[in-house]
Tab-separated table of C-alpha atoms in Angstrom:
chain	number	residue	atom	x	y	z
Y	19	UNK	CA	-44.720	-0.276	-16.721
Y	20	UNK	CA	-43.793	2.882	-14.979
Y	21	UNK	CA	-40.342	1.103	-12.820
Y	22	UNK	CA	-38.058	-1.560	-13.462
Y	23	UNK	CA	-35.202	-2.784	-11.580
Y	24	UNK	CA	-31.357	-2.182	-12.878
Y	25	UNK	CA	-29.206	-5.306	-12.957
Y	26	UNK	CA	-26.228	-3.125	-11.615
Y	27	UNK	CA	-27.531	-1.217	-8.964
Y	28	UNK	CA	-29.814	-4.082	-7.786
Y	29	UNK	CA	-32.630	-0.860	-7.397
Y	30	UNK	CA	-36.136	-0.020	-8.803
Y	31	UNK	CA	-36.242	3.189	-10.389
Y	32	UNK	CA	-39.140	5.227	-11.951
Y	33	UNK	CA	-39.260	6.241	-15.979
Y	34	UNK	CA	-38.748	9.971	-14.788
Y	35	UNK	CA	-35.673	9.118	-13.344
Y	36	UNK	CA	-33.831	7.746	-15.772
Y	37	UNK	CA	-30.749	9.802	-17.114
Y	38	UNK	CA	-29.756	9.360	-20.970
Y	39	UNK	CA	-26.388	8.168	-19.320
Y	40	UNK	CA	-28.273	5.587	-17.189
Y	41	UNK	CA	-30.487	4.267	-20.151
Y	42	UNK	CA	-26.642	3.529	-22.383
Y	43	UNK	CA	-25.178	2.187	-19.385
Y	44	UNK	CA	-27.978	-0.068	-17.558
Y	45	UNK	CA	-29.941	-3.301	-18.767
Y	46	UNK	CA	-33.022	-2.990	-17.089
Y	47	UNK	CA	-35.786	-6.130	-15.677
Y	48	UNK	CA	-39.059	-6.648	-14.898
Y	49	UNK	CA	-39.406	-6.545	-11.186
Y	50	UNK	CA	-42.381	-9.432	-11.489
Y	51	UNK	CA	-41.020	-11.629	-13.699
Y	52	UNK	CA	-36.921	-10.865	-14.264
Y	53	UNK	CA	-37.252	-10.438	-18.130
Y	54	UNK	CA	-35.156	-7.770	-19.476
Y	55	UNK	CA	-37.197	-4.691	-20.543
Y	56	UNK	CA	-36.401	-1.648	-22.783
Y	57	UNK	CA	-36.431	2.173	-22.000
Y	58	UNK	CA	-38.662	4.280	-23.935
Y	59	UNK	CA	-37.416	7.896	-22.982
Y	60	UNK	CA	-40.371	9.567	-25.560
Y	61	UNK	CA	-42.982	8.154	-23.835
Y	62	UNK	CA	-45.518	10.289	-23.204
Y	63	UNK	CA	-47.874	7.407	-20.814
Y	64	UNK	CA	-46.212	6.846	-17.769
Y	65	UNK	CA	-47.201	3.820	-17.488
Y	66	UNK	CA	-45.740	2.493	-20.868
Y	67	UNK	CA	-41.743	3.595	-19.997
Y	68	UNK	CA	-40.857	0.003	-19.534
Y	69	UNK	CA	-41.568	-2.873	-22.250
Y	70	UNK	CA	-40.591	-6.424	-22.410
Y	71	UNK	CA	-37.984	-6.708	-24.972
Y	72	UNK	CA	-39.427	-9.901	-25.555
Y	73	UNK	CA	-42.755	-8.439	-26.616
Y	74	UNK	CA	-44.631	-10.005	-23.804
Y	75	UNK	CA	-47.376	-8.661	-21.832
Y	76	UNK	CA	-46.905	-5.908	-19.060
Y	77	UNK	CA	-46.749	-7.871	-15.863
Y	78	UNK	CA	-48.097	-4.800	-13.790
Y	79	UNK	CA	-51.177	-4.323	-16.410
Y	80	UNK	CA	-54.794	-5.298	-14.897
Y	81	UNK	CA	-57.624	-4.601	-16.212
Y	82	UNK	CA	-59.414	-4.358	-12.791
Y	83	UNK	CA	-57.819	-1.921	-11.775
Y	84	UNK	CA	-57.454	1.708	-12.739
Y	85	UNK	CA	-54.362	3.600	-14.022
Y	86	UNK	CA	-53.819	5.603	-11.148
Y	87	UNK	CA	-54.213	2.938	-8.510
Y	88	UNK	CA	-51.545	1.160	-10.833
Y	89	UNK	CA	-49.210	4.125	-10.833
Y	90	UNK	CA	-49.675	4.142	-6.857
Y	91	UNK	CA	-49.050	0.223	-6.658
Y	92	UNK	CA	-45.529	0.312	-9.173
Y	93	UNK	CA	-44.455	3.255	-7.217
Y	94	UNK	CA	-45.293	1.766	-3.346
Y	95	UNK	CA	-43.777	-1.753	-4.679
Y	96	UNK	CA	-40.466	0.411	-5.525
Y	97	UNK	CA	-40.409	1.951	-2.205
Y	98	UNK	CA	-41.018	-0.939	-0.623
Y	99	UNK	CA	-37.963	-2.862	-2.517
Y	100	UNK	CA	-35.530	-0.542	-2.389
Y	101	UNK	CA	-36.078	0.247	1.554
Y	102	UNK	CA	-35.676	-3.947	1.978
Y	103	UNK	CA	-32.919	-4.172	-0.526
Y	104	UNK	CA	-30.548	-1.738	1.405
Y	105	UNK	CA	-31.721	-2.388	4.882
Y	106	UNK	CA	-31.646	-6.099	4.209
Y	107	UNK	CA	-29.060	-6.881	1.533
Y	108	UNK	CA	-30.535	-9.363	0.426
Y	109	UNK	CA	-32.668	-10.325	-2.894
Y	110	UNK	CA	-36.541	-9.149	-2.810
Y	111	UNK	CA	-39.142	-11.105	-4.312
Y	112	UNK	CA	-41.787	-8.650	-4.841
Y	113	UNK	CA	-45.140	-8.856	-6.929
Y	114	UNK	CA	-48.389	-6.962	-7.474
Y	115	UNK	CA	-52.139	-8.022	-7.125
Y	116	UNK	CA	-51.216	-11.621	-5.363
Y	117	UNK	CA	-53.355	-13.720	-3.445
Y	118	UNK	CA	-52.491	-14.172	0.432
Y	119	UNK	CA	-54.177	-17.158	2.115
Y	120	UNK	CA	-56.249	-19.926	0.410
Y	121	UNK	CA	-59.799	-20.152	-0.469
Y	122	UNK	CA	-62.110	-19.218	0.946
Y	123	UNK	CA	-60.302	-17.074	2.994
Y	124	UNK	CA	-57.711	-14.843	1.291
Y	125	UNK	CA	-57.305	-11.398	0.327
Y	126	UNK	CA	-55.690	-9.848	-3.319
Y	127	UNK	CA	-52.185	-7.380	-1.747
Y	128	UNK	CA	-52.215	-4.536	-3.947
Y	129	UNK	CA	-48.119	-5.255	-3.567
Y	130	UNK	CA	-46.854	-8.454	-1.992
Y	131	UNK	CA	-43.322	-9.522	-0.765
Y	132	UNK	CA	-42.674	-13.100	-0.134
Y	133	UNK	CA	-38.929	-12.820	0.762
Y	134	UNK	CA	-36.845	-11.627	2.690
Y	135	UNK	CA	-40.132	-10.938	4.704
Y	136	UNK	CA	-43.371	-11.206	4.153
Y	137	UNK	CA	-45.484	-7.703	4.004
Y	138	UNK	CA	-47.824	-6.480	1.910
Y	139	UNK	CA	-49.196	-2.947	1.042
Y	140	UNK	CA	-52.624	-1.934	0.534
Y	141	UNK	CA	-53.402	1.231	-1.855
Y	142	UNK	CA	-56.984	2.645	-0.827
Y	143	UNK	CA	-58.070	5.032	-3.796
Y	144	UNK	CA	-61.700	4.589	-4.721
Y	145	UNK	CA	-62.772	1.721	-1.933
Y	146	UNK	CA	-64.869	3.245	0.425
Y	147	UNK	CA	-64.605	0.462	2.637
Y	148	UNK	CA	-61.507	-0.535	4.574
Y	149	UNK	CA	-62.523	-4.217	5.728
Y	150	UNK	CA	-59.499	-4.215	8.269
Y	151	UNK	CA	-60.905	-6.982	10.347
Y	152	UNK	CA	-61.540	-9.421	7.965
Y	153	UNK	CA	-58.049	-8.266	6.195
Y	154	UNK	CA	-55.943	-8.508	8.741
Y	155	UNK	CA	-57.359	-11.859	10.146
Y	156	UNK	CA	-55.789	-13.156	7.034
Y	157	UNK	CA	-52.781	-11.430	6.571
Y	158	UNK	CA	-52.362	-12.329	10.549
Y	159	UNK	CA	-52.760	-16.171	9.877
Y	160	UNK	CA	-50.046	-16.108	7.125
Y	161	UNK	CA	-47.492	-13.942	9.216
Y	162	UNK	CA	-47.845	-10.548	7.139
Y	163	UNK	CA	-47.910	-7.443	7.800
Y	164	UNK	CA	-49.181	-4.443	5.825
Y	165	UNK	CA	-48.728	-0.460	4.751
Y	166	UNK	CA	-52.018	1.176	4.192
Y	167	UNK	CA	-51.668	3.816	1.731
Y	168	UNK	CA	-54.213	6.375	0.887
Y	169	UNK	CA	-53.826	8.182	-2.473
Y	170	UNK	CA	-54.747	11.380	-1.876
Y	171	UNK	CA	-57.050	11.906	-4.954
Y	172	UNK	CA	-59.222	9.011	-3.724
Y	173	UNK	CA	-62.202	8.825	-1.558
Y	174	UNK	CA	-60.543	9.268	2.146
Y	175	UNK	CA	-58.025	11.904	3.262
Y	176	UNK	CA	-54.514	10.647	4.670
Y	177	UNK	CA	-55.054	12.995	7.838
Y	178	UNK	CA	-58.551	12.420	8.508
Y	179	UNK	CA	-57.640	8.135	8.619
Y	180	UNK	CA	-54.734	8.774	10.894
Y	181	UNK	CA	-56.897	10.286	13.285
Y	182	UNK	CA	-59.767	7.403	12.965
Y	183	UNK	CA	-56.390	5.230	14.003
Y	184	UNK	CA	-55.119	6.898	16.471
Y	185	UNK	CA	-58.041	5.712	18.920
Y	186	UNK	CA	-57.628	1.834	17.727
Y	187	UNK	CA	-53.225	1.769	17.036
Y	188	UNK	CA	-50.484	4.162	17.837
Y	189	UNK	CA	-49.072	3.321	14.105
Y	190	UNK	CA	-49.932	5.800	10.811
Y	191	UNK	CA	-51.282	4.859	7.210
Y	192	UNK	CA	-48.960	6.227	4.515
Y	193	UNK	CA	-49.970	8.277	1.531
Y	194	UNK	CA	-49.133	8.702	-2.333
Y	195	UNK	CA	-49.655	12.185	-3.892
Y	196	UNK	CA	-50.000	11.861	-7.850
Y	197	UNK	CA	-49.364	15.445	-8.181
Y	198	UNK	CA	-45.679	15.300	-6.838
Y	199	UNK	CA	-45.519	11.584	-6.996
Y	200	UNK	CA	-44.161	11.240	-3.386
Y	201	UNK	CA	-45.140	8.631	-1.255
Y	202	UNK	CA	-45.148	7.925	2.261
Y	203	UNK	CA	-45.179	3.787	3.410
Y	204	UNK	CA	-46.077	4.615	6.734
Y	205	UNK	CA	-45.612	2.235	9.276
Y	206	UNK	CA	-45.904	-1.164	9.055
Y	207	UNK	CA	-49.408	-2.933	10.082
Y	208	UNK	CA	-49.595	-5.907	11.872
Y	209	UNK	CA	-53.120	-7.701	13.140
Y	210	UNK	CA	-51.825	-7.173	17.088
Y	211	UNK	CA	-51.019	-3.321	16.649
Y	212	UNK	CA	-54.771	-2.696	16.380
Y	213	UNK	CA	-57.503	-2.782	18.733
Y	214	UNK	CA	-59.840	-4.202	17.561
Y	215	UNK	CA	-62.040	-3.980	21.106
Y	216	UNK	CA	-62.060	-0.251	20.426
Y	217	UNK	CA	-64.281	-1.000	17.004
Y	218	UNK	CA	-66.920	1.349	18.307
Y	219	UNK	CA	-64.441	4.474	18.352
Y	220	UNK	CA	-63.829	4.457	14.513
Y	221	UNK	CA	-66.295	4.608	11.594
Y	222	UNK	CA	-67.716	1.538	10.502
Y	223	UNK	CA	-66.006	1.634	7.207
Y	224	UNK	CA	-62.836	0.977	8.982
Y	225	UNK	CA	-63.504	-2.032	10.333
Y	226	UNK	CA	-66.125	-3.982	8.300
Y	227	UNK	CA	-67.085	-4.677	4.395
Y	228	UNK	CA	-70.988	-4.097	5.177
């Protein structure tokens, strides 16, 4: 995994930003699952900085999914915990590629946070298709709300979705740049902050899966 949280500073950080005085001095953990993990300063995948000392499986890997929408999912879930963890002060329970609703109708959250509020992020990197409708029917009928984040070496451009939006919500998607790693949440998404009677202003990939 690329970020794990420190059991001091009660923070996610990234692999890169570990200091060789932070790796002596810090035990790190699994943001998924709590285990302790161990630093690998030499690696040369991002992805494989963190391991459970344990020896267990990566809680983050999926084989659905593709590195860089993983890179753009462990980095958005440690933006999204450490803006909760300071604003809130309280614990975050925080998880990737979790089910919201029941079957038949639920969606898979890129990132998920069940406490202290529930919200849930959305990377779009190769989907061409948005499905907000249908998404945020269900996120609405289990009281979430969402970031939409567009990495910017996928199929849409962060600008060009804003200004879809901006006939249909006064609220902007976020963005994740794998070049400089920074990411942008954006604002937070909820099923009444979109207009959904304005469906005929936006593309069709916006609103629906066909």
């Amino acid at each position: 995994m690329f970020v794990a949280e420190t059991e001091k500073l009660k923070r996610i950080v990234r692999g890169t930003q570990v200091k060789p005085r932070m790796a002596l001095n810090s035990t790190f953990m699994c943001p998924s699952c709590g285990k302790e993990v161990t630093f690998d300063s030499s690696s040369s995948e991002l992805l494989e900085y963190f391991n459970h000392k344990d020896g267990s499986s990566d809680c983050f890997a999926n084989d659905a999914a593709s590195d860089e929408h993983r890179l753009a999912s462990e980095i958005s879930l440690q933006a999204i915990y450490n803006r909760l963890a300071r604003d809130t002060n309280k614990p975050v329970e925080i998880d990737t590629e979790r089910w919201v609703g029941e079957q038949p109708d639920f969606i898979f959250a890129d990132v998920r946070v069940t406490s202290p509020a529930y919200i849930t992020a959305e990377i779009f990197y190769k989907a061409r298709k948005f499905n907000l409708r249908d998404r945020f029917e269900v996120l609405s009928q289990n009281d979430y709300q969402t970031y939409l984040i567009i990495h910017t070496e996928g199929c849409h451009d962060p600008d060009e979705i804003n200004r879809y939006m901006s006939r249909v919500s006064p609220l902007n998607v976020g963005y994740f740049d794998p070049h400089s790693m920074e990411i942008v949440l954006g604002d937070l998404f909820s099923w009444e902050q979109i207009n959904f009677n304005k469906k005929n202003k936006v593309p069709n990939y916006l609103i629906f899966s066909g």
